[in-house]
RNA sequence: GGCCCGGUGGUCAAGAGGUUAAGACACGGCCCUUUCACGGCUGUAACAUGGGUUCGAGUCCCAUCCGGGUCACCA
């Protein structure tokens, strides 16, 4: 069997979309699993919207996710260049051939004329498509239009009454009728090929064996297949994976929240978590374990287990997976991840010293079980740096008014003040001692202290919390709490 | 609207004619925990509808309904 060569071919018109990331991932998984190559090709033929900035964003997002490629605009390869705008001569050659063989023709229709045509078709209740008018142009007419200064496009002449068959690895055999497709533009008036044309030439020239892409491209595929036939080339194997939908079951878009990979990175999701989640959208492992590393997914991945139906993007599950990865990560790594958020929030100086890092490490250990994303750590930290505390509700106040509270708090304050080193260990002993000395257990000791320090009935373990907030703040916070229940 | 794809619990998703119709997230309960969370156990909950084919249909066929995609000198 020939070498497996797949490609991810984004158009650099914006940041990498989460759906694009999934397409890239599936291509990567398939390539790796088959010992093949992943090619990255930039489809920048939309000169209006393409930008280098977007291209950089896409490459960086992919790298962040851990998806790497064997050939591409940055690393080169034997089948370059890997940007379509740098491949113009290649397209021109085939355009000439198609023109010569009468399989394509120049079209001089203006936008107004096309608009009028479309209108006419739809008024007659017919499919609004190109009527083939310029196909019949005589050389004289063409010359006249050219003399007028009209810049022509090149249209592909679609053969009539033909079934166009697509062999799709996930959908099976899909058949379209050629009559439903009007003659379409393959080269724009500025000489740049359109998507449907450039993909075909590039996929062929780059020896792409499998085209794995989103389902939205399925309706385009017959146009491409027709081109393969006209050029006398064999089409690659297609695999159209279903779309990712938002909560309302419409294609994922901005109004569904974060759609770009960078947004997830900024929100504090771990790349391993995003990749794991994305893989599970449309693909399922054979076993029951769903928490899988990229390597494990590569091992298990198969197009046979890719679902046909679209998948709703389930934020809850992503959060759950991210939490799992946060808990799995070593503290050091989490500290490193947390740093940018903390710096940005201005909680700590920009070049945190050893002590600050210690403190963050403490925060991470105290909070890791509670975090959904790494960004969440900021609001906890901000809260813990306040001098005062707000009692959450009436219940917390009621607890602080209980009879045993004064003696507990007095003991706590005294012992804390006398404590030379505030560490999780020393606090743990301190709290135990209070319980023993006062012969009070459980809630009677821990709850008032917790409430007096945080204003809330729930939260991380006290022995972490107290060193994290620090002796001074703890004392001032306690004071502010009791002011709120003073008679 | 034409064409195309799809339709198993709220969500993801196993299932390749014969199963008590997996599992995961979410939700409820219990346990653990001096709180919450984490973790463990457990529960509620699904084959869109109607016709066929078959001894037997979630699985095959057809229709209907519903959802989505696509119909550009965007990709």
Coordinates of C-alpha atoms (C1' of nucleotides) in Angstrom, one line a residue:
Chain A
X1 CA 0.0 0.0 0.0
X2 CA 1.1 3.5 -0.7
X3 CA 2.3 5.8 2.0
X4 CA -0.4 7.4 4.0
X5 CA -0.2 11.2 3.5
X6 CA -2.9 13.3 5.1
X7 CA -3.1 17.0 5.4
X8 CA -4.7 19.7 7.5
X9 CA -5.4 22.7 5.2
X10 CA -6.6 25.7 7.2
X11 CA -7.4 29.1 5.7
X12 CA -5.6 31.7 7.7
X13 CA -8.7 34.0 8.1
X14 CA -8.8 33.9 11.8
X15 CA -7.6 32.0 14.9
X16 CA -7.7 28.3 14.9
X17 CA -11.3 27.2 15.5
X18 CA -12.0 24.4 17.9
X19 CA -13.5 22.4 15.0
X20 CA -10.5 23.0 12.9
X21 CA -8.4 21.7 15.7
X22 CA -10.4 18.6 15.8
X23 CA -9.9 18.1 12.1
X24 CA -6.2 18.6 12.5
X25 CA -6.2 16.2 15.4
X26 CA -8.0 13.4 13.5
X27 CA -5.6 13.8 10.6
X28 CA -2.7 13.7 13.0
X29 CA -4.1 10.6 14.7
X30 CA -4.6 8.8 11.5
X31 CA -1.2 9.7 10.1
X32 CA 0.6 8.7 13.3
X33 CA -1.3 5.5 13.6
X34 CA -0.6 4.5 10.1
X35 CA 3.0 5.5 10.2
X36 CA 2.3 8.2 7.6
X37 CA 2.8 11.9 7.3
X38 CA 0.8 14.9 8.2
X39 CA 1.1 17.8 5.9
X40 CA 0.2 21.3 6.8
X41 CA -1.0 23.5 3.9
X42 CA -2.1 27.0 4.2
X43 CA -5.0 27.8 2.0
X44 CA -4.6 31.6 1.7
X45 CA -6.4 32.1 -1.6
X46 CA -8.8 34.5 -0.1
X47 CA -6.7 37.6 -0.4
X48 CA -9.3 39.7 1.3
X49 CA -9.4 37.9 4.6
X50 CA -6.1 35.9 4.8
X51 CA -3.4 37.2 7.1
X52 CA 0.0 36.1 8.3
X53 CA -1.1 36.8 11.8
X54 CA -3.8 34.2 11.5
X55 CA -1.4 31.7 10.1
X56 CA 1.0 32.2 13.0
X57 CA -1.9 31.8 15.4
X58 CA -2.9 28.5 13.8
X59 CA 0.5 27.1 13.8
X60 CA 1.0 28.1 17.4
X61 CA -2.3 26.7 18.5
X62 CA -1.5 23.4 16.9
X63 CA 1.9 23.3 18.6
X64 CA 0.3 24.1 21.9
X65 CA -2.1 21.1 21.5
X66 CA 0.9 18.9 20.8
X67 CA 0.0 18.3 17.1
X68 CA 3.0 18.5 15.0
X69 CA 3.5 18.0 11.2
X70 CA 6.0 16.6 8.9
X71 CA 5.8 19.1 6.1
X72 CA 4.5 22.6 6.1
X73 CA 5.2 26.3 5.4
X74 CA 7.6 26.6 8.4
X75 CA 9.4 23.3 8.0
X76 CA 9.4 22.8 4.3
X77 CA 9.3 19.4 2.6
X78 CA 9.6 17.8 -0.8
X79 CA 6.2 18.9 -2.1
X80 CA 6.3 22.6 -1.3
X81 CA 5.6 25.4 -1.3
X82 CA 3.0 24.9 1.3
X83 CA 1.1 28.1 0.9
X84 CA -1.3 28.2 -2.0
X85 CA -0.5 31.8 -3.0
X86 CA 3.1 30.6 -3.6
X87 CA 1.9 27.8 -5.9
X88 CA 0.2 29.9 -8.6
X89 CA 2.4 28.6 -11.5
X90 CA 1.3 25.1 -10.8
X91 CA -2.4 26.0 -11.0
X92 CA -1.9 28.0 -14.2
X93 CA -0.4 25.0 -16.0
X94 CA -3.5 22.9 -15.4
X95 CA -5.8 25.8 -16.2
X96 CA -4.3 26.0 -19.6
X97 CA -4.8 22.4 -20.1
X98 CA -8.4 22.4 -19.0
X99 CA -9.0 25.4 -21.3
X100 CA -7.4 23.8 -24.2
X101 CA -9.4 20.6 -23.8
X102 CA -12.6 22.6 -23.6
X103 CA -13.3 21.4 -20.1
X104 CA -13.1 25.0 -18.8
X105 CA -13.8 28.3 -20.3
X106 CA -13.5 32.1 -19.8
X107 CA -16.5 33.8 -18.4
X108 CA -16.9 37.6 -18.6
X109 CA -20.2 37.9 -16.8
X110 CA -20.3 40.8 -14.4
X111 CA -21.7 40.5 -10.9
X112 CA -24.8 42.3 -11.9
X113 CA -25.4 39.9 -14.7
X114 CA -24.9 37.0 -12.4
X115 CA -27.2 38.5 -9.9
X116 CA -29.9 38.9 -12.5
X117 CA -29.5 35.3 -13.6
X118 CA -29.8 34.0 -10.1
X119 CA -32.9 36.0 -9.6
X120 CA -34.4 34.7 -12.8
X121 CA -33.8 31.1 -11.8
X122 CA -35.2 31.5 -8.3
X123 CA -38.3 33.3 -9.7
X124 CA -38.9 30.3 -11.8
X125 CA -38.5 28.2 -8.7
X126 CA -35.3 26.7 -10.0
X127 CA -31.9 26.2 -8.6
X128 CA -30.0 29.5 -8.9
X129 CA -26.9 28.4 -10.7
X130 CA -24.8 29.6 -13.6
X131 CA -26.5 29.2 -16.9
X132 CA -23.5 28.5 -19.0
X133 CA -23.9 31.6 -21.1
X134 CA -20.2 32.2 -21.7
X135 CA -19.5 28.6 -22.6
X136 CA -20.9 29.5 -26.0
X137 CA -19.0 32.7 -26.5
X138 CA -17.3 33.0 -29.9
X139 CA -13.7 34.1 -30.1
X140 CA -14.9 37.5 -31.4
X141 CA -17.2 38.0 -28.5
X142 CA -14.4 37.1 -26.1
X143 CA -12.1 39.6 -27.8
X144 CA -14.7 42.3 -27.5
X145 CA -15.2 41.7 -23.8
X146 CA -11.4 41.7 -23.3
X147 CA -11.1 45.0 -25.2
X148 CA -13.7 46.5 -22.9
X149 CA -11.3 45.7 -20.1
X150 CA -13.4 43.0 -18.5
X151 CA -11.4 40.6 -16.5
X152 CA -12.6 37.1 -17.0
X153 CA -12.9 34.2 -14.5
X154 CA -12.4 30.6 -15.6
X155 CA -15.3 28.3 -15.1
X156 CA -15.3 24.6 -15.1
X157 CA -17.7 23.0 -17.5
X158 CA -19.7 20.5 -15.6
X159 CA -20.7 17.4 -17.7
X160 CA -24.4 16.8 -17.8
X161 CA -26.4 13.8 -16.5
X162 CA -23.6 12.3 -14.6
X163 CA -23.6 10.6 -11.3
X164 CA -20.7 11.7 -9.2
X165 CA -19.7 9.1 -6.7
X166 CA -17.8 9.8 -3.6
X167 CA -16.2 7.0 -1.6
X168 CA -16.3 8.2 1.9
X169 CA -14.5 6.3 4.7
X170 CA -17.0 7.3 7.3
X171 CA -20.2 7.8 5.3
X172 CA -19.9 5.1 2.7
X173 CA -20.9 5.7 -0.9
X174 CA -22.4 9.1 -1.5
X175 CA -23.9 10.0 -4.9
X176 CA -24.6 13.4 -6.3
X177 CA -26.1 14.3 -9.7
X178 CA -23.9 16.6 -11.8
X179 CA -27.0 18.4 -13.0
X180 CA -27.4 20.0 -9.7
X181 CA -24.1 21.7 -10.0
X182 CA -23.7 24.8 -12.2
X183 CA -20.5 25.6 -14.0
X184 CA -18.4 26.9 -11.2
X185 CA -15.5 29.3 -11.0
X186 CA -12.0 27.7 -10.7
X187 CA -9.9 30.8 -11.3
X188 CA -11.0 34.2 -10.0
X189 CA -10.6 37.3 -12.1
X190 CA -7.4 38.2 -10.3
X191 CA -5.9 34.9 -11.4
X192 CA -6.1 33.2 -8.1
X193 CA -7.7 29.8 -8.0
X194 CA -10.7 29.1 -5.9
X195 CA -10.8 26.6 -3.1
X196 CA -12.4 23.8 -5.0
X197 CA -9.8 24.0 -7.7
X198 CA -6.7 24.6 -5.6
X199 CA -7.4 21.7 -3.2
X200 CA -7.6 19.2 -6.1
X201 CA -4.3 20.3 -7.7
X202 CA -2.5 20.5 -4.4
X203 CA -3.8 17.2 -2.9
X204 CA -2.8 15.5 -6.1
X205 CA 0.6 17.1 -6.4
X206 CA 1.3 16.6 -2.7
X207 CA 0.3 12.9 -3.1
X208 CA -2.4 13.1 -0.4
X209 CA -3.8 9.7 0.2
X210 CA -6.7 10.5 2.6
X211 CA -8.7 13.7 2.9
X212 CA -10.1 13.9 6.4
X213 CA -12.1 17.0 6.9
X214 CA -15.3 18.4 8.3
X215 CA -18.7 17.4 6.9
X216 CA -19.4 20.9 5.7
X217 CA -17.1 20.0 2.8
X218 CA -19.1 17.0 1.7
X219 CA -21.3 19.1 -0.6
X220 CA -18.2 20.5 -2.2
X221 CA -16.7 17.2 -2.8
X222 CA -18.5 16.3 -6.1
X223 CA -17.0 19.5 -7.6
X224 CA -13.6 18.3 -6.7
X225 CA -14.2 14.8 -7.9
X226 CA -15.3 16.1 -11.3
X227 CA -12.0 18.0 -11.5
X228 CA -10.1 14.8 -10.7
X229 CA -11.9 13.1 -13.5
X230 CA -11.3 16.0 -15.9
X231 CA -7.6 16.0 -15.1
X232 CA -7.4 12.2 -15.3
X233 CA -6.3 11.8 -11.7
X234 CA -7.3 9.3 -9.1
X235 CA -9.2 10.9 -6.2
X236 CA -8.0 10.4 -2.6
X237 CA -10.0 8.5 0.0
X238 CA -12.4 10.9 1.7
X239 CA -13.5 10.9 5.3
X240 CA -15.9 13.5 6.3
X241 CA -16.2 13.9 10.0
X242 CA -19.3 15.4 11.5
X243 CA -19.5 18.9 12.8
X244 CA -19.3 20.2 16.3
X245 CA -22.5 21.9 17.3
X246 CA -23.3 24.3 20.1
X247 CA -25.8 23.8 22.8
X248 CA -28.6 24.8 20.4
X249 CA -27.5 22.2 17.8
X250 CA -26.3 24.7 15.3
X251 CA -22.7 24.8 14.0
X252 CA -20.3 26.0 16.7
X253 CA -19.9 29.7 16.4
X254 CA -18.9 32.7 18.5
X255 CA -22.2 33.0 20.2
X256 CA -21.7 29.6 21.8
X257 CA -18.8 31.0 23.8
X258 CA -15.1 30.2 23.2
X259 CA -14.6 28.9 19.7
X260 CA -10.9 29.4 19.2
X261 CA -8.1 27.3 20.7
X262 CA -6.3 30.3 22.1
X263 CA -9.3 31.2 24.1
X264 CA -9.2 27.8 25.8
X265 CA -5.5 28.3 26.4
X266 CA -6.2 31.7 27.9
X267 CA -8.9 30.4 30.1
X268 CA -6.5 28.0 31.7
X269 CA -7.4 24.7 30.0
X270 CA -4.6 22.2 29.7
X271 CA -3.7 21.2 26.1
X272 CA -3.9 17.5 27.1
X273 CA -7.4 18.0 28.3
X274 CA -8.5 19.8 25.2
X275 CA -7.0 17.2 23.0
X276 CA -8.6 14.4 25.0
X277 CA -12.0 16.0 24.9
X278 CA -11.8 16.8 21.2
X279 CA -10.9 13.2 20.4
X280 CA -13.9 12.0 22.2
X281 CA -16.1 14.2 20.1
X282 CA -16.9 11.9 17.2
X283 CA -14.5 9.1 18.1
X284 CA -14.8 6.6 20.9
X285 CA -12.2 4.2 22.3
X286 CA -12.9 0.5 22.4
X287 CA -12.3 0.2 26.1
X288 CA -14.0 2.1 28.9
X289 CA -11.2 4.4 29.8
X290 CA -11.8 7.9 28.4
X291 CA -8.9 9.7 30.0
X292 CA -6.2 9.1 27.4
X293 CA -3.0 10.8 26.5
X294 CA -2.3 11.8 22.9
X295 CA 0.0 8.8 22.5
X296 CA -2.7 6.4 23.8
X297 CA -5.2 7.9 21.5
X298 CA -2.8 7.4 18.5
X299 CA -2.5 3.8 19.5
X300 CA -6.3 3.3 19.6
X301 CA -7.5 5.6 16.9
X302 CA -9.3 4.2 13.9
X303 CA -11.6 5.8 11.3
X304 CA -13.9 2.8 11.8
X305 CA -14.8 4.2 15.2
X306 CA -15.6 7.7 14.0
X307 CA -19.3 8.5 14.4
X308 CA -21.4 9.9 11.6
X309 CA -23.7 12.1 13.6
X310 CA -22.8 15.6 14.7
X311 CA -21.7 16.2 18.3
X312 CA -22.8 18.9 20.7
X313 CA -19.8 20.5 22.5
X314 CA -20.3 19.7 26.1
X315 CA -18.6 22.3 28.3
X316 CA -19.4 20.3 31.5
X317 CA -17.4 17.3 30.2
X318 CA -14.5 19.5 29.1
X319 CA -14.4 21.0 32.6
X320 CA -14.4 17.6 34.2
X321 CA -11.6 16.4 32.0
X322 CA -9.6 19.5 32.6
X323 CA -10.0 19.0 36.4
X324 CA -8.7 15.5 36.0
X325 CA -5.6 16.7 34.3
X326 CA -5.1 19.5 36.8
X327 CA -5.2 16.9 39.6
X328 CA -2.8 14.6 37.7
X329 CA -0.3 17.3 37.1
X330 CA 2.7 17.8 39.4
X331 CA 2.6 21.0 41.6
X332 CA 5.6 22.4 39.9
X333 CA 3.9 22.4 36.5
X334 CA 0.8 23.9 37.9
X335 CA 2.7 26.7 39.6
X336 CA 4.3 27.5 36.2
X337 CA 0.9 27.5 34.6
X338 CA -0.7 29.7 37.3
X339 CA 2.0 32.3 37.2
X340 CA 0.9 34.2 34.1
X341 CA -2.6 34.5 35.5
X342 CA -1.4 35.7 38.8
X343 CA 1.0 38.2 37.3
X344 CA -1.7 39.5 35.0
X345 CA -4.1 40.0 37.9
X346 CA -1.4 41.9 39.7
X347 CA -1.7 39.9 42.8
X348 CA 2.0 39.3 43.1
X349 CA 5.0 41.3 41.8
X350 CA 5.9 40.5 38.2
X351 CA 9.1 38.8 39.1
X352 CA 8.0 36.6 41.9
X353 CA 10.7 35.6 44.3
X354 CA 11.3 32.4 46.0
X355 CA 8.8 33.2 48.8
X356 CA 6.1 34.1 46.3
X357 CA 6.6 30.9 44.4
X358 CA 6.3 29.0 47.6
X359 CA 3.1 30.7 48.3
X360 CA 1.7 29.8 44.9
X361 CA 2.8 26.2 45.4
X362 CA 0.9 26.2 48.6
X363 CA -2.2 27.7 46.9
X364 CA -2.0 25.1 44.2
X365 CA -1.8 22.2 46.6
X366 CA -4.7 23.7 48.6
X367 CA -6.9 24.4 45.6
X368 CA -6.1 21.9 42.9
X369 CA -9.1 19.7 43.8
X370 CA -11.3 22.7 43.5
X371 CA -10.1 24.2 40.2
X372 CA -11.8 23.7 36.9
X373 CA -9.3 25.8 35.0
X374 CA -6.0 27.3 36.1
X375 CA -7.4 30.8 35.8
X376 CA -9.8 30.0 38.6
X377 CA -6.9 30.2 41.0
X378 CA -6.9 34.0 40.6
X379 CA -10.2 34.7 42.2
X380 CA -9.4 32.5 45.2
X381 CA -6.1 34.3 45.7
X382 CA -7.7 37.7 45.3
X383 CA -10.2 36.8 47.9
X384 CA -7.5 35.5 50.3
X385 CA -5.6 38.7 50.1
X386 CA -8.4 40.8 51.5
X387 CA -8.1 42.3 55.0
X388 CA -11.7 41.9 55.7
X389 CA -14.2 39.2 55.2
X390 CA -17.9 39.1 54.4
X391 CA -20.0 36.6 56.1
X392 CA -21.8 34.6 53.5
X393 CA -25.3 34.3 55.0
X394 CA -27.3 34.2 58.2
X395 CA -26.2 30.6 58.8
X396 CA -22.6 31.6 59.1
X397 CA -23.6 34.3 61.6
X398 CA -25.5 31.9 63.7
X399 CA -22.5 29.6 63.9
X400 CA -20.3 32.4 65.1
X401 CA -22.8 33.2 67.9
X402 CA -22.7 29.8 69.4
X403 CA -21.7 29.5 73.1
X404 CA -18.5 27.6 72.5
X405 CA -17.1 30.0 69.9
X406 CA -15.5 32.6 72.2
X407 CA -13.2 30.1 73.9
X408 CA -12.3 28.5 70.6
X409 CA -11.4 31.7 69.0
X410 CA -9.5 32.9 71.9
X411 CA -7.4 29.8 72.0
X412 CA -6.9 29.9 68.3
X413 CA -5.7 33.5 68.3
X414 CA -3.4 33.0 71.2
X415 CA -1.8 29.9 69.8
X416 CA -1.5 31.4 66.3
X417 CA 0.1 34.5 67.6
X418 CA 2.6 32.4 69.5
X419 CA 3.3 30.1 66.6
X420 CA 6.8 30.7 65.3
X421 CA 6.2 29.1 61.9
X422 CA 2.9 28.9 60.2
X423 CA 2.9 25.8 58.1
X424 CA 0.3 23.2 57.1
X425 CA 1.9 20.8 59.6
X426 CA 2.0 23.3 62.5
X427 CA -1.5 24.4 61.9
X428 CA -2.8 20.9 61.8
X429 CA -1.3 20.3 65.3
X430 CA -2.5 23.6 66.5
X431 CA -6.1 22.9 65.6
X432 CA -6.0 19.4 67.1
X433 CA -4.6 20.7 70.3
X434 CA -7.4 23.2 70.6
X435 CA -10.0 20.5 70.2
X436 CA -8.2 18.4 72.8
X437 CA -7.8 21.2 75.4
X438 CA -11.3 22.4 75.2
X439 CA -12.7 18.9 74.8
X440 CA -14.5 20.0 71.7
X441 CA -14.6 18.1 68.5
X442 CA -15.3 18.4 64.9
X443 CA -17.5 21.2 63.8
X444 CA -17.3 23.1 67.0
X445 CA -13.7 23.9 66.4
X446 CA -13.3 23.9 62.7
X447 CA -16.4 25.6 61.5
X448 CA -16.2 28.8 63.5
X449 CA -12.6 29.2 62.6
X450 CA -13.3 28.6 58.9
X451 CA -16.2 31.0 58.9
X452 CA -14.2 33.7 60.8
X453 CA -11.4 33.4 58.3
X454 CA -13.3 33.0 55.1
X455 CA -16.9 34.0 55.7
X456 CA -17.9 30.8 54.2
X457 CA -18.9 27.3 55.3
X458 CA -17.0 25.5 52.6
X459 CA -13.5 25.7 51.2
X460 CA -10.1 24.2 51.2
X461 CA -8.6 22.5 54.2
X462 CA -7.8 24.9 57.0
X463 CA -4.3 23.8 57.5
X464 CA -3.5 24.9 53.9
X465 CA -5.7 27.9 54.1
X466 CA -4.2 29.6 57.1
X467 CA -0.6 29.5 56.0
X468 CA -1.8 30.7 52.6
X469 CA -3.6 33.7 54.0
X470 CA -0.9 34.4 56.5
X471 CA -0.9 35.2 60.2
X472 CA -1.6 38.9 60.0
X473 CA -4.4 38.7 57.6
X474 CA -6.0 35.8 59.3
X475 CA -6.1 37.8 62.5
X476 CA -7.5 40.9 60.9
X477 CA -10.1 38.9 59.0
X478 CA -11.2 37.2 62.2
X479 CA -11.7 40.6 63.7
X480 CA -13.8 41.8 60.8
X481 CA -15.9 38.7 60.9
X482 CA -16.8 39.2 64.5
X483 CA -17.6 42.8 64.0
X484 CA -20.5 41.6 61.9
X485 CA -22.0 39.6 64.6
X486 CA -21.3 42.0 67.5
X487 CA -24.4 42.6 69.6
Chain B
rG1 C1' -36.6 25.6 -1.7
rG2 C1' -33.1 21.7 -4.5
rC3 C1' -29.2 18.5 -3.2
rC4 C1' -26.4 15.9 0.7
rC5 C1' -25.6 14.0 5.7
rG6 C1' -27.6 12.6 10.2
rG7 C1' -31.4 11.0 14.3
rU8 C1' -29.8 5.3 20.9
rG9 C1' -31.0 8.8 28.1
rG10 C1' -30.3 16.2 29.1
rU11 C1' -25.0 15.7 26.6
rC12 C1' -20.9 12.4 24.4
rA13 C1' -21.3 7.4 23.0
rA14 C1' -21.0 1.5 22.6
rG15 C1' -24.0 -1.5 19.6
rA16 C1' -22.1 -4.5 12.7
rG17 C1' -30.3 -9.3 13.2
rG18 C1' -31.1 -12.8 18.8
rU19 C1' -27.9 -8.2 24.9
rU20 C1' -31.4 -7.5 31.4
rA21 C1' -29.7 -1.8 25.3
rA22 C1' -22.5 -0.8 27.7
rG23 C1' -19.7 3.2 29.6
rA24 C1' -18.6 8.6 30.5
rC25 C1' -20.4 13.8 31.7
rA26 C1' -24.4 16.1 34.1
rC27 C1' -28.3 15.2 37.9
rG28 C1' -30.2 12.5 42.8
rG29 C1' -28.9 9.3 47.0
rC30 C1' -25.3 6.9 50.2
rC31 C1' -20.2 6.3 52.0
rC32 C1' -15.4 8.7 53.0
rU33 C1' -14.2 13.6 54.9
rU34 C1' -14.3 17.8 61.4
rU35 C1' -16.7 21.7 55.7
rC36 C1' -16.8 21.8 50.4
rA37 C1' -14.3 19.4 46.8
rC38 C1' -11.7 14.8 45.4
rG39 C1' -12.5 9.6 45.6
rG40 C1' -15.8 5.2 46.1
rC41 C1' -20.7 2.9 45.6
rU42 C1' -25.5 3.5 43.8
rG43 C1' -30.1 5.4 41.4
rU44 C1' -33.3 8.1 37.6
rA45 C1' -33.1 8.2 32.4
rA46 C1' -32.7 6.4 25.6
rC47 C1' -33.4 3.2 20.3
rA48 C1' -38.0 10.0 16.6
rU49 C1' -42.8 8.0 14.2
rG50 C1' -45.2 4.7 10.8
rG51 C1' -44.9 0.9 7.4
rG52 C1' -42.4 -3.3 5.5
rU53 C1' -38.3 -7.6 5.2
rU54 C1' -37.4 -11.6 8.9
rC55 C1' -39.0 -17.0 13.2
rG56 C1' -36.7 -12.5 15.3
rA57 C1' -35.1 -5.3 13.9
rG58 C1' -31.9 -0.1 17.7
rU59 C1' -29.4 -2.9 13.8
rC60 C1' -31.7 -4.1 6.8
rC61 C1' -35.5 -1.3 3.2
rC62 C1' -39.2 2.7 2.4
rA63 C1' -42.0 6.9 3.9
rU64 C1' -42.9 10.8 7.3
rC65 C1' -41.1 14.0 10.9
rC66 C1' -37.0 16.5 13.2
rG67 C1' -31.9 18.5 13.2
rG68 C1' -27.7 20.0 10.4
rG69 C1' -24.7 21.1 6.1
rU70 C1' -24.4 23.2 1.2
rC71 C1' -25.9 25.8 -2.9
rA72 C1' -20.2 32.8 -3.8
rC73 C1' -14.8 35.4 -8.1
rC74 C1' -15.2 32.2 1.1
rA75 C1' -12.6 28.3 2.5

